[in-house]
Structure formats: structure tokens, C-alpha cells
mmCIF file of C-alpha atoms and ligand atoms in Angstrom:
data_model
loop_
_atom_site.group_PDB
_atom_site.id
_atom_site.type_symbol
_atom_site.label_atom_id
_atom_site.label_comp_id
_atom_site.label_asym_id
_atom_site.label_seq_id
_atom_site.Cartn_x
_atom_site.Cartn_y
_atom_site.Cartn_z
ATOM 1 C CA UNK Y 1 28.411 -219.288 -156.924
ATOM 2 C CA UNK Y 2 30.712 -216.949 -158.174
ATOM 3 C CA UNK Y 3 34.783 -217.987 -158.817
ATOM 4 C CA UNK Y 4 37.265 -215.935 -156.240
ATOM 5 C CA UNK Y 5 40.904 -215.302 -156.511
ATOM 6 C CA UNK Y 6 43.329 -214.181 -153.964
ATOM 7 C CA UNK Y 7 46.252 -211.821 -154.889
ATOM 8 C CA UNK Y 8 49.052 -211.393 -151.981
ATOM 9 C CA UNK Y 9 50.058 -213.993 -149.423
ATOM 10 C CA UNK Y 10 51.901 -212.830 -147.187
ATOM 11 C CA UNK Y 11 50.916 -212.425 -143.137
ATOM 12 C CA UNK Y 12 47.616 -211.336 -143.669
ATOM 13 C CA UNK Y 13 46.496 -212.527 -147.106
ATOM 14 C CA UNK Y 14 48.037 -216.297 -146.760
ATOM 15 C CA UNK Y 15 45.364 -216.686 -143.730
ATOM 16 C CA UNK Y 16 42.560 -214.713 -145.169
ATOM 17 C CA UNK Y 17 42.663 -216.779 -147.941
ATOM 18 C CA UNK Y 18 42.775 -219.714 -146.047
ATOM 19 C CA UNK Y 19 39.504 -219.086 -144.815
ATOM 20 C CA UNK Y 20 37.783 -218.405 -148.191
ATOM 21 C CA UNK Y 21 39.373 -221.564 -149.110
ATOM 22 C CA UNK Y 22 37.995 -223.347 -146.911
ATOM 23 C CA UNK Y 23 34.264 -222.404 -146.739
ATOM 24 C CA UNK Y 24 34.140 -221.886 -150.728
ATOM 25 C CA UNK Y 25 36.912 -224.611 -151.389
ATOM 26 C CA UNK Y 26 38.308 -223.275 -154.952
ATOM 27 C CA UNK Y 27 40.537 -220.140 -155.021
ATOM 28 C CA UNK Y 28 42.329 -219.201 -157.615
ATOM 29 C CA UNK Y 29 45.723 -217.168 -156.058
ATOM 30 C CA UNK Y 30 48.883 -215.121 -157.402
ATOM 31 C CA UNK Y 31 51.928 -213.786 -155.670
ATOM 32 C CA UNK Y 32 54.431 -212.103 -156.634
ATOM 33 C CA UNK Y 33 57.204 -214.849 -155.319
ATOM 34 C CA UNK Y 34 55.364 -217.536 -156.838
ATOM 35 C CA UNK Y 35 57.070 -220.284 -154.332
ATOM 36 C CA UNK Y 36 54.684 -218.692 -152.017
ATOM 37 C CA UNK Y 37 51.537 -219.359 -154.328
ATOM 38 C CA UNK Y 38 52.566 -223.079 -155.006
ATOM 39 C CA UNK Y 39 53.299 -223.666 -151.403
ATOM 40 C CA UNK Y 40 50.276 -222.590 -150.516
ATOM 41 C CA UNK Y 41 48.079 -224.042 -152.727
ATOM 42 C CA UNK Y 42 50.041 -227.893 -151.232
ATOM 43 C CA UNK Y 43 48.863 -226.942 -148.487
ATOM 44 C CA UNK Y 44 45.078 -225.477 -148.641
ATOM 45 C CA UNK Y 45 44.191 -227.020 -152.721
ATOM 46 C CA UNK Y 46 42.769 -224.029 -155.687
ATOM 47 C CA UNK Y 47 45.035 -223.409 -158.393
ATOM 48 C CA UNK Y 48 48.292 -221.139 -158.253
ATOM 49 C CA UNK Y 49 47.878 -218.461 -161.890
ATOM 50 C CA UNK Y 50 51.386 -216.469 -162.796
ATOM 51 C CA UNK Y 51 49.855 -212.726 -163.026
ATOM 52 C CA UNK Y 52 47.023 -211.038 -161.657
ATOM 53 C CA UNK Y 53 45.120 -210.696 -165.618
ATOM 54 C CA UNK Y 54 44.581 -214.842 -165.082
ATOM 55 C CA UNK Y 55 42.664 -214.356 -161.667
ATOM 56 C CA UNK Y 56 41.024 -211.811 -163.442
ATOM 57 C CA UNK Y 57 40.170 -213.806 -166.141
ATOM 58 C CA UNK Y 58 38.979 -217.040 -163.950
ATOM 59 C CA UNK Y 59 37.334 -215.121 -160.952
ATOM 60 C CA UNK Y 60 33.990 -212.684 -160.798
ATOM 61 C CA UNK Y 61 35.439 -211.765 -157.269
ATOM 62 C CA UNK Y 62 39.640 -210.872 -156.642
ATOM 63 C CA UNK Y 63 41.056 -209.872 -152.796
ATOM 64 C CA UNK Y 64 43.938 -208.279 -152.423
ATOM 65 C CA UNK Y 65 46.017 -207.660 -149.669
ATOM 66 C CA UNK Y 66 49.096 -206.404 -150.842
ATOM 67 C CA UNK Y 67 52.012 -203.835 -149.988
ATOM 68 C CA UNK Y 68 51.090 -200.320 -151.165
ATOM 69 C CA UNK Y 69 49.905 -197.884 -153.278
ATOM 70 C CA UNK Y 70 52.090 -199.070 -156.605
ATOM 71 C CA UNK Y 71 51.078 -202.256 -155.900
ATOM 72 C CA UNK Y 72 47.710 -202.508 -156.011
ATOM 73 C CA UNK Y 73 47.644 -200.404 -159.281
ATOM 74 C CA UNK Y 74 49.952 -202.702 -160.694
ATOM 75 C CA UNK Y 75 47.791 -205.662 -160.169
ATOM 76 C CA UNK Y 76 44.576 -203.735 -160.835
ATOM 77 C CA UNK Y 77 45.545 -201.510 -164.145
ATOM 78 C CA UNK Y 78 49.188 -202.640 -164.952
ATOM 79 C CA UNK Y 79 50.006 -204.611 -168.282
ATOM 80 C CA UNK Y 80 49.185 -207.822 -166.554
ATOM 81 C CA UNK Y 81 46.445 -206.457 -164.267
ATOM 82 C CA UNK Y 82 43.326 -207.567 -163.346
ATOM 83 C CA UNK Y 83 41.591 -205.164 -165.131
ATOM 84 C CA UNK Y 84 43.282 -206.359 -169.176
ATOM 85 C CA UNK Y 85 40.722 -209.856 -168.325
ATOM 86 C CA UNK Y 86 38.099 -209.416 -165.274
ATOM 87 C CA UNK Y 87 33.977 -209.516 -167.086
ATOM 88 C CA UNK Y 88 31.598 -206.732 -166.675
ATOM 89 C CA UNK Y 89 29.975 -207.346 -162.911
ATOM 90 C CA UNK Y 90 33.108 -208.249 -161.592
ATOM 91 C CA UNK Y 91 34.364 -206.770 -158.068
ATOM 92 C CA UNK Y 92 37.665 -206.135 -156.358
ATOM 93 C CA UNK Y 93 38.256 -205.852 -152.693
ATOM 94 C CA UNK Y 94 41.565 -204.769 -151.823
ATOM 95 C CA UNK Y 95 42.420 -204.819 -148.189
ATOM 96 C CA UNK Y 96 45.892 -203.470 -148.633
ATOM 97 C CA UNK Y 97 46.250 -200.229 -146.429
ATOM 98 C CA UNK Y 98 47.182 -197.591 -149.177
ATOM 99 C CA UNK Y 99 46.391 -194.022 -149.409
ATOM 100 C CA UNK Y 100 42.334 -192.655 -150.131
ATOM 101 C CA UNK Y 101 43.356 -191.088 -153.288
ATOM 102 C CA UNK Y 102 44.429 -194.325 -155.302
ATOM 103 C CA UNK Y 103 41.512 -196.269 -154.319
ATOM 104 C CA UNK Y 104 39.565 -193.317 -155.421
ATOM 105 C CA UNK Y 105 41.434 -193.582 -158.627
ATOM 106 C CA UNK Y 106 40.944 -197.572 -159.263
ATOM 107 C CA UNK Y 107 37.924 -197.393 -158.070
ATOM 108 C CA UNK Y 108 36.532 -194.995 -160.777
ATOM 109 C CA UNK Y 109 38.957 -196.839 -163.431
ATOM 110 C CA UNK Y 110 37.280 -199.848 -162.516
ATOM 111 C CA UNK Y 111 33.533 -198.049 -162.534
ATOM 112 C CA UNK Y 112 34.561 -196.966 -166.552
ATOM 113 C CA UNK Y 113 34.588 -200.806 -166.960
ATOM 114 C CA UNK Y 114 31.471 -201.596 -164.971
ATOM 115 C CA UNK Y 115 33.203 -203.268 -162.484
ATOM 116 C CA UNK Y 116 33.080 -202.845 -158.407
ATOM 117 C CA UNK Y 117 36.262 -201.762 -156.364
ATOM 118 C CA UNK Y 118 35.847 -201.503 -152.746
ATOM 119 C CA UNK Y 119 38.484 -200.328 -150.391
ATOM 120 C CA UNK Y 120 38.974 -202.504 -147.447
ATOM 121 C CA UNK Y 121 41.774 -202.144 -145.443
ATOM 122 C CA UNK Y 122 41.712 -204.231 -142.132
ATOM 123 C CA UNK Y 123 42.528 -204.158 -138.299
ATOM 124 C CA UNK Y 124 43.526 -206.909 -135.857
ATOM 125 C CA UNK Y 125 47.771 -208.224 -137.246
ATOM 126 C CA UNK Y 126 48.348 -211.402 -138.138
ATOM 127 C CA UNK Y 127 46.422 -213.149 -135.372
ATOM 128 C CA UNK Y 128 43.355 -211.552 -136.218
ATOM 129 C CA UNK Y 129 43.634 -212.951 -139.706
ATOM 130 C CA UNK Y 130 44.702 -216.308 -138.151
ATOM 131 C CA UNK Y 131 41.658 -216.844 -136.083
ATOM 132 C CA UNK Y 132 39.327 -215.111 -138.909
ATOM 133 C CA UNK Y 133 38.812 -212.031 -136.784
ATOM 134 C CA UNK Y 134 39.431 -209.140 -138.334
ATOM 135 C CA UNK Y 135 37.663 -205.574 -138.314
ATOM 136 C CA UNK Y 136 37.140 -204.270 -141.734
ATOM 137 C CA UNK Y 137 36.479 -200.600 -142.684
ATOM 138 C CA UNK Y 138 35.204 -200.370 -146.375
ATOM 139 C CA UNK Y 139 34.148 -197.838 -148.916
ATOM 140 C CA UNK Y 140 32.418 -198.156 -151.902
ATOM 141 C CA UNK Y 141 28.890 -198.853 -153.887
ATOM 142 C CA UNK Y 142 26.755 -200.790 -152.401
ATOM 143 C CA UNK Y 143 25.628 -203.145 -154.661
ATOM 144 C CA UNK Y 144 29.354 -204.570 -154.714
ATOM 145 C CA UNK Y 145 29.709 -204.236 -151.162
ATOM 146 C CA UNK Y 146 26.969 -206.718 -151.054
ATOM 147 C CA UNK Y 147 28.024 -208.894 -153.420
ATOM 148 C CA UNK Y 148 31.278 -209.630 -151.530
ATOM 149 C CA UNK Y 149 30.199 -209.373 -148.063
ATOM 150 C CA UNK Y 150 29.476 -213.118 -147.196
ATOM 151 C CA UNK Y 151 32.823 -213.643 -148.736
ATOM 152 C CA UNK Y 152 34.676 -210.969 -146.120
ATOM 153 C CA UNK Y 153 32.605 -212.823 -143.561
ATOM 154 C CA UNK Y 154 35.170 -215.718 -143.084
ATOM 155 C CA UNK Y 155 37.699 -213.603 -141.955
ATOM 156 C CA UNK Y 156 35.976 -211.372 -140.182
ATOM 157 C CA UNK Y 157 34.332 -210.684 -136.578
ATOM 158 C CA UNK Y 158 32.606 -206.926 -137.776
ATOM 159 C CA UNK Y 159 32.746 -205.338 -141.063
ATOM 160 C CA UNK Y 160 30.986 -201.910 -141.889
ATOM 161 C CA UNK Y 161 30.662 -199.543 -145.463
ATOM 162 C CA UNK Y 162 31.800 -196.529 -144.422
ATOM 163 C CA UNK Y 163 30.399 -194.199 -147.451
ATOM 164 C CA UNK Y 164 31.855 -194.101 -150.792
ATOM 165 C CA UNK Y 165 35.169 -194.872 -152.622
ATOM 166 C CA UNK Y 166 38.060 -194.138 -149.777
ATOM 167 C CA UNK Y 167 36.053 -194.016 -147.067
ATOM 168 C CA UNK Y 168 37.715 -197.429 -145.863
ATOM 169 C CA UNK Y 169 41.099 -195.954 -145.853
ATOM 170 C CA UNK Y 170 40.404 -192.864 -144.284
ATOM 171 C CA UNK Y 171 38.958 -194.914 -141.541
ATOM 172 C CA UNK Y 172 41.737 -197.137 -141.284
ATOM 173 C CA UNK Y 173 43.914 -193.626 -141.210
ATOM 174 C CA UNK Y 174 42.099 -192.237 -137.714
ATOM 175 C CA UNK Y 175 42.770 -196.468 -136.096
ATOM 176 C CA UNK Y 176 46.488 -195.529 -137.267
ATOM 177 C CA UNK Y 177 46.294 -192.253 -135.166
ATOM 178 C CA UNK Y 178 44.609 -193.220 -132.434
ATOM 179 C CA UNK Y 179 46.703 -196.415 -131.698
ATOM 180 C CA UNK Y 180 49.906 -194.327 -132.503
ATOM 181 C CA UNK Y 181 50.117 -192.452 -129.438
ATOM 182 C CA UNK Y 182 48.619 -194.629 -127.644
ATOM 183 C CA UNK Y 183 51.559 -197.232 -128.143
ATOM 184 C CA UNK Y 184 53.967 -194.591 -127.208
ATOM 185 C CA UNK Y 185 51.952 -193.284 -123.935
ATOM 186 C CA UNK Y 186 52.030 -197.098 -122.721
ATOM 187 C CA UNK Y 187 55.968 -197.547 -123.557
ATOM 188 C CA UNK Y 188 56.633 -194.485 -121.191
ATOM 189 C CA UNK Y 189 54.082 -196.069 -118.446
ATOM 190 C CA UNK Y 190 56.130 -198.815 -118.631
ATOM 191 C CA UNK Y 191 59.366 -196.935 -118.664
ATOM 192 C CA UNK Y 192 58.434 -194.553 -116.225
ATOM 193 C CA UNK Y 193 56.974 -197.727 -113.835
ATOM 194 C CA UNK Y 194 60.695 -199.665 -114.086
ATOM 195 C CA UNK Y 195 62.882 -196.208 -113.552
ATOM 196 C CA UNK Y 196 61.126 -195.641 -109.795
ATOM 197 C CA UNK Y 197 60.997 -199.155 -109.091
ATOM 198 C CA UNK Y 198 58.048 -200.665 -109.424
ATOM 199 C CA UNK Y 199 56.980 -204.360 -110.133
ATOM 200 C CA UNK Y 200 55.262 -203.552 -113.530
ATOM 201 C CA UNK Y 201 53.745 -206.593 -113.709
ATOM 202 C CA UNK Y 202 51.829 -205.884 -110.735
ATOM 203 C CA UNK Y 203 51.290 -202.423 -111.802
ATOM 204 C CA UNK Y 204 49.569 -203.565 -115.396
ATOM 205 C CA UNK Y 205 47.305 -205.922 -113.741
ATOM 206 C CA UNK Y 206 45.894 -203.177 -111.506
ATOM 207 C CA UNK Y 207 45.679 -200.472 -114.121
ATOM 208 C CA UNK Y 208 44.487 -203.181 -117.205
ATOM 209 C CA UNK Y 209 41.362 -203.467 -114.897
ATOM 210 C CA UNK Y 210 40.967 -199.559 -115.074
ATOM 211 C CA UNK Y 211 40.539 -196.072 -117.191
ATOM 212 C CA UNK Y 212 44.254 -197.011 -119.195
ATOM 213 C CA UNK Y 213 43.005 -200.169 -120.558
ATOM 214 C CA UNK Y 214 43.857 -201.097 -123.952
ATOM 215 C CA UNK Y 215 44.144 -203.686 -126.736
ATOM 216 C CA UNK Y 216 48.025 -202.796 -127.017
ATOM 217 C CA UNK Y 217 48.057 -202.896 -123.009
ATOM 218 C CA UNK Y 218 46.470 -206.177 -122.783
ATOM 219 C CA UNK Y 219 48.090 -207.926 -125.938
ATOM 220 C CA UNK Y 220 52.058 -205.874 -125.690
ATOM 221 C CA UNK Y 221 52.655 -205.444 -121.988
ATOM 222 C CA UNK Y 222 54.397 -209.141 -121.205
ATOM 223 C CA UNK Y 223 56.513 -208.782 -124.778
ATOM 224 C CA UNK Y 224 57.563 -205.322 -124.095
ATOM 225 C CA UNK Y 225 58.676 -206.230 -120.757
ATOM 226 C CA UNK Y 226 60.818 -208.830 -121.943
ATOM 227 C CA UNK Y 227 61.928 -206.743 -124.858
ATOM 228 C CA UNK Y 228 61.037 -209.420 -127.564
ATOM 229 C CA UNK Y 229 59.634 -207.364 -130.775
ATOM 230 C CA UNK Y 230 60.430 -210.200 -133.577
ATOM 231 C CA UNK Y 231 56.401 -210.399 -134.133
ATOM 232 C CA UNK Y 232 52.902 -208.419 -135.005
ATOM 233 C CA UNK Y 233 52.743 -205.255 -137.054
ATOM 234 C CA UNK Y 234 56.311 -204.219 -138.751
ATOM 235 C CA UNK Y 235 57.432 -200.828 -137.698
ATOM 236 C CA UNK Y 236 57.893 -200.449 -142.052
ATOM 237 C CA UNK Y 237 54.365 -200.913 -142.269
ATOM 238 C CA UNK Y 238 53.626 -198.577 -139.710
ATOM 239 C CA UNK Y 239 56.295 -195.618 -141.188
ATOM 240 C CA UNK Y 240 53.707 -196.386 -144.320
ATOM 241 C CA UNK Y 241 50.419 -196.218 -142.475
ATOM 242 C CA UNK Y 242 51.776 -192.761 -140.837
ATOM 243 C CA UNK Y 243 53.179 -191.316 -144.075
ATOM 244 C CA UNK Y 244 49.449 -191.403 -145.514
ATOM 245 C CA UNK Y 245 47.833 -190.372 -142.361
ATOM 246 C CA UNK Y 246 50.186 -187.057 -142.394
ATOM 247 C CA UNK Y 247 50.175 -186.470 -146.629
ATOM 248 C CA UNK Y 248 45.958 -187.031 -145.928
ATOM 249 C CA UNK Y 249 46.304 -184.590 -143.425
ATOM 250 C CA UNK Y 250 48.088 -181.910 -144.586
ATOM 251 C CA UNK Y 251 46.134 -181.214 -147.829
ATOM 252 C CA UNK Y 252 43.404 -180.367 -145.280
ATOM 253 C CA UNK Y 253 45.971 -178.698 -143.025
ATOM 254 C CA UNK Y 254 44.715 -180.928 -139.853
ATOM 255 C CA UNK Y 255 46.698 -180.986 -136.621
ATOM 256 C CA UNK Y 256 48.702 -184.263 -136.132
ATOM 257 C CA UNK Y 257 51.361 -182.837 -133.330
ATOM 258 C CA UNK Y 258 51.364 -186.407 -131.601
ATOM 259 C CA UNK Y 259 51.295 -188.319 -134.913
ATOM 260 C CA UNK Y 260 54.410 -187.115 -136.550
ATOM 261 C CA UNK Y 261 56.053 -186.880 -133.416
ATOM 262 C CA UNK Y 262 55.933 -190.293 -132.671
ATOM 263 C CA UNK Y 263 56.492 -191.392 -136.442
ATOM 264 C CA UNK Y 264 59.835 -189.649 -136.406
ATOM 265 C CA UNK Y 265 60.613 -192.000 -133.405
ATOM 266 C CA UNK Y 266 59.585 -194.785 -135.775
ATOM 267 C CA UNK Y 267 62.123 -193.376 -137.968
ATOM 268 C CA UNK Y 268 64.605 -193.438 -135.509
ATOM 269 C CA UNK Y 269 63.893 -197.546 -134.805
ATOM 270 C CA UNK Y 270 63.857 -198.097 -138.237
ATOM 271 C CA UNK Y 271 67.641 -197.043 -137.846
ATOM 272 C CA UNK Y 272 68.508 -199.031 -135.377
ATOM 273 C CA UNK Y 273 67.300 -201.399 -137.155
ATOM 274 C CA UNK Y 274 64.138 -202.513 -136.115
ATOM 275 C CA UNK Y 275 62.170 -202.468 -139.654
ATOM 276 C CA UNK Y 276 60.434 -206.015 -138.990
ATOM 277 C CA UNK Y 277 59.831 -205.264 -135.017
ATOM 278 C CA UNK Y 278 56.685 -204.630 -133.745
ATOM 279 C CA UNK Y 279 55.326 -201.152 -133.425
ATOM 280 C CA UNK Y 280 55.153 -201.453 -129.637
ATOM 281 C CA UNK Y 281 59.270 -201.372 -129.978
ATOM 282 C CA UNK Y 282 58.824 -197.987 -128.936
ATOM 283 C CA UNK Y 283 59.998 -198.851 -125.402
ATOM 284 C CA UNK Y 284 63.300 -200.038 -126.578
ATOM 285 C CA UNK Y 285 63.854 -196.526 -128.485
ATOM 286 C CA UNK Y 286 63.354 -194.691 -124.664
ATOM 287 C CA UNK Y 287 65.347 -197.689 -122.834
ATOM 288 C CA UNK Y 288 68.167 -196.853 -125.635
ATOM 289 C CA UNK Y 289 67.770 -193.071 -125.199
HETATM 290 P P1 LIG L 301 53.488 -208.958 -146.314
HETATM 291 O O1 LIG L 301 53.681 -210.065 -145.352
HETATM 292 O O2 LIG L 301 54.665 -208.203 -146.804
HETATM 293 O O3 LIG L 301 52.681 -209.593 -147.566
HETATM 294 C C1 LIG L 301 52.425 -208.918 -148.761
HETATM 295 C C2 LIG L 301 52.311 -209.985 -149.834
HETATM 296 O O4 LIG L 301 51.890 -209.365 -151.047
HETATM 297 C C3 LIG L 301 53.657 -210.667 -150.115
HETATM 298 O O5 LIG L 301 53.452 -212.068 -150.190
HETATM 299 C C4 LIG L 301 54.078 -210.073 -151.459
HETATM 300 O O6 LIG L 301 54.812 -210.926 -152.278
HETATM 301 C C5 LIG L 301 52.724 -209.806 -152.102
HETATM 302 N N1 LIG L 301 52.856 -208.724 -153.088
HETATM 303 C C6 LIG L 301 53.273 -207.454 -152.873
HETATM 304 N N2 LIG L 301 53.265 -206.772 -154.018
HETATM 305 C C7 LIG L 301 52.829 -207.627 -154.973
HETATM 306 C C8 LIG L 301 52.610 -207.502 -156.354
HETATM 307 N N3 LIG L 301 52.849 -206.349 -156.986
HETATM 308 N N4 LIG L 301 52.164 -208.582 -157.025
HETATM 309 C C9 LIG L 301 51.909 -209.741 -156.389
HETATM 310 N N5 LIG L 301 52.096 -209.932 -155.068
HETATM 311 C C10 LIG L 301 52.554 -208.867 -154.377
HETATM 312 O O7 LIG L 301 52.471 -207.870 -145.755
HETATM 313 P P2 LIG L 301 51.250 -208.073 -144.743
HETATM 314 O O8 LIG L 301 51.737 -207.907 -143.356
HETATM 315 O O9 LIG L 301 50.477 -209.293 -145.112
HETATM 316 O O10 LIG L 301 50.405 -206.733 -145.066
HETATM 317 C C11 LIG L 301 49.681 -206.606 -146.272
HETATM 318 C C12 LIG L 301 48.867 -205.322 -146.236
HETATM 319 O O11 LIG L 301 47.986 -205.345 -145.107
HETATM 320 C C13 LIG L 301 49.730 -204.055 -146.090
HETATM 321 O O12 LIG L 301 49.166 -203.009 -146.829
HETATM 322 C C14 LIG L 301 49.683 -203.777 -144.585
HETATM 323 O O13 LIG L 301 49.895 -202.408 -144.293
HETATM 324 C C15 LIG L 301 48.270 -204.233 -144.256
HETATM 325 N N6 LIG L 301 48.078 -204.656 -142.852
HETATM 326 C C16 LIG L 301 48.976 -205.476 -142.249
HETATM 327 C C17 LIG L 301 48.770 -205.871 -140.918
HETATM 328 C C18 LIG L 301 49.756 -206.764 -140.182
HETATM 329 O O14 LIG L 301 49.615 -206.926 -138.957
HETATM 330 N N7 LIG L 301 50.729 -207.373 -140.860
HETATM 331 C C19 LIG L 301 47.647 -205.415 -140.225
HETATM 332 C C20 LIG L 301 46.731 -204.599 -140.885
HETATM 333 C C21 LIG L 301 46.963 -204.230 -142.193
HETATM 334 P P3 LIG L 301 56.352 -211.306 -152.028
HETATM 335 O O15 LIG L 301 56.278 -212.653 -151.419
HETATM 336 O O16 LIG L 301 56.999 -211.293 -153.365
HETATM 337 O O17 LIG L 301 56.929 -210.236 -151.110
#
């Protein structure tokens, strides 16, 4: 059985590992506030290491799930990286989301070495990685995609190779779209809904059994409603998410009218504040209008 090591534990990667931990029992983990790491390891056992070149050196197989793009090169080919220790054969799975080029860039960095990179950014927030049931989009070779699949298996309820190096994140970049204006057509429902005087909470459970169903319907509607955003996916990481969707899409010159509409109203709640909030805070920007 091969050695694994867990790099970033914050929302998601503190519970993902958890799971590894607990089927494979021995992870090796780093972060960069290493009161995290120790606390951790109390908690769930492995070993806490003080840079990413020890995982590299212990473990055959590292996850990441960091912040962004400079991140996840610093860990993979930075002075202390994972790259200066990790053997021939070795694979890394990052499921930060960061932008197609890089991982196209690590990934062929990492091939020059003989070693696997997969991109494998993830959907379904923090309770998804609680309760181990995440959807993850990857790209990549094969042969490593293999190799680490079981492993991705704890934390996950369906996982798919989408084609080769980047692939993953360019998936994860149409979710981004797609739930974008979706979050911001359901804010004005529920807007529009309280303005004429309806009881919304009869309204959603009428329409949830309907056409406007949605994940954000069923899991937002009660915490919109009583305007408590202090939870789920930061509006920061969202402003991120969007920022590669639109620099992806405009080296291809692709239409995004909706998308960088409604990430300009992101930018607007990040002034008011609201970095940390939940991306369905979008009703509070049109109650604040
Ligand atoms: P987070 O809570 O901020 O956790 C990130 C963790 O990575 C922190 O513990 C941080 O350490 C550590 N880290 C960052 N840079 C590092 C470095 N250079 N070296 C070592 N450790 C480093 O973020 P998150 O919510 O878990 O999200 C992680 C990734 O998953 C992001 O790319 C995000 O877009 C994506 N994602 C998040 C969600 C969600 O619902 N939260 C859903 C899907 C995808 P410190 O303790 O020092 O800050």
C-alpha cells in the first residue's frame, strides 16, 4: 500500500483528509499554519511534516486542496516543494480550484520527472466534504488517475476523468457558470416573492416540487430568508472561481454576459463586506439596493 500525504486543511481538505485517514489510517499532512497540522493530527493520528518536500519525500501519493494558483506551484515546484523529494511513480492530486493553464504547467513539470499530476477540483462545500460526498471533475493520464482513484473514493459520491491535463478545471469552470446565475435568478425570486407579498415559504415549497428546482433552492432558501450568510462557499472564493472562468473565456472570446454581470455584484458584496458570506448573499446586495 502506497504512503499518502495531505497538503491544506482548511474547510475542505481538514475533512477530506479525515476520510483517507481513516480508511488508510497513516497520513502524513502539512499546512501552512502549522497549529492547524498538529491539531489535527490530536485529533485523527499520522504525522504533522513542516514543508511540502517532507510529504514528498514520505508519500508515493500527495492531495492538495489549497488556495490558488501560486499556491499549488509553491508546494508542487517551489524551493520546498513536493517536487525537490517525491520518487519516480509518484502522483499528485490537487483539488484546489485554480486556473487550466497552471495545472497544465505542473502537470507537464511533473511528467519531465515521471511523476503523475491530476487536476481535481471538487463540488459539494464543506458539507459535501463532511459527509464524504463530493463530485470530482479530473484531468489527466490515466494510469495515475487509476492509481489514486480508490483513494478519492472516501470522499467522494461520483468522480469522472474528464480528458487530459486541465480538463478537471475547465469542468469545474462551466459548474461555476451555471450555478452563478442561477444563485442570482433565485435571490430575485425570492425578492420579487417578499416585495408583492407573498408567504415565500409557501411559495418555495410549491415551486421546489417543480421546473425551478435546484440544489441552491433546496439547500439556500430557509438561510436566505432569514438573511444568515456566516456559512458554505466564501463569496472570495467565488470572485476567484469567476476571475478564471472570464480570463478562460476571453482568450477564446466566449460570451459570459450573465457571468461577469453577476461577479461584479460579487464585487460589490465583497465591499460591503461580505468576503466570508456565502455566495447565495446575493439577496442581501438587492434587499440593500
Ligand atoms: P480554506 O479554508 O482557506 O483552506 C485552505 C487551506 O490551505 C488553509 O488551511 C491554508 O493554510 C492552506 N494553504 C493555503 N496555501 C498554502 C500553502 N502555500 N502551503 C500550505 N498550506 C496552504 O479553503 P477551502 O474552503 O478549504 O478551499 C480550498 C480550495 O477548494 C480552494 O481552491 C477553493 O476554491 C476550493 N473549493 C472550496 C469549496 C468550499 O465550499 N469551501 C468548495 C469547492 C471548492 P492557512 O491555515 O495558513 O490559511
Amino acid at each position: 500500500m502506497s504512503n499518502k500525504g495531505f497538503i491544506g486543511l482548511g474547510v475542505m481538505g481538514s475533512a477530506m483528509a479525515r476520510h483517507i485517514s481513516t480508511k488508510y489510517s497513516h497520513l502524513v499532512v502539512f499546512n501552512r499554519t502549522m497549529d492547524k497540522a498538529n491539531s489535527w493530527v490530536k485529533v485523527n493520528g499520522g504525522q504533522a511534516v513542516s514543508n511540502a518536500a517532507e510529504v514528498g519525500e514520505l508519500c508515493e501519493q500527495v492531495f492538495l486542496c489549497v488556495g490558488n494558483d501560486q499556491d499549488v506551484k509553491e508546494l508542487v515546484s517551489g524551493e520546498e516543494g513536493i517536487l525537490q523529494t517525491m520518487k519516480k511513480g509518484g502522483v499528485i492530486v490537487d483539488h484546489s480550484t485554480i486556473s487550466a493553464d497552471m495545472s497544465k504547467e505542473l502537470s507537464e513539470l511533473c511528467s519531465s520527472k515521471e511523476i503523475g499530476f491530476i487536476d481535481a477540483p471538487v463540488s459539494g462545500g464543506q458539507a459535501g466534504a463532511e459527509s464524504g460526498q463530493l463530485t470530482v471533475m479530473a484531468g489527466g493520464e490515466e494510469k495515475y488517475f487509476d492509481m489514486v482513484k480508490d483513494t478519492i473514493e472516501c470522499y467522494s459520491k461520483f468522480i469522472k476523468l474528464m480528458g487530459p491535463s486541465g480538463s478537471g478545471q475547465l469542468t469545474k469552470m462551466v459548474n461555476q457558470i451555471c450555478i452563478a446565475g442561477l444563485i442570482q435568478s433565485l435571490s430575485e425570486g425570492i425578492n420579487f416573492s417578499e416585495e408583492v407579498g407573498l408567504n415565500t415559504n409557501e411559495v418555495i415549497e410549491v415551486i421546489s416540487k417543480g421546473a425551478a428546482q435546484s440544489w441552491q433552492m433546496e439547500n439556500r432558501w430557509e438561510t436566505m430568508l432569514q438573511d444568515h450568510y456566516d456559512h458554505g462557499f466564501a463569496v472570495d472564493h467565488m470572485r476567484k472561481d469567476l476571475d478564471l472562468v472570464i480570463e478562460e473565456a476571453n482568450k477564446k472570446d466566449i460570451n459570459l454576459d450573465l457571468t461577469k454581470v453577476v461577479n461584479g455584484y460579487y464585487k460589490e458584496i465583497q465591499d460591503m463586506g461580505g468576503n466570508r458570506w456565502d455566495t447565495s448573499s446575493l439577496l442581501k446586495r438587492l434587499k440593500e439596493l
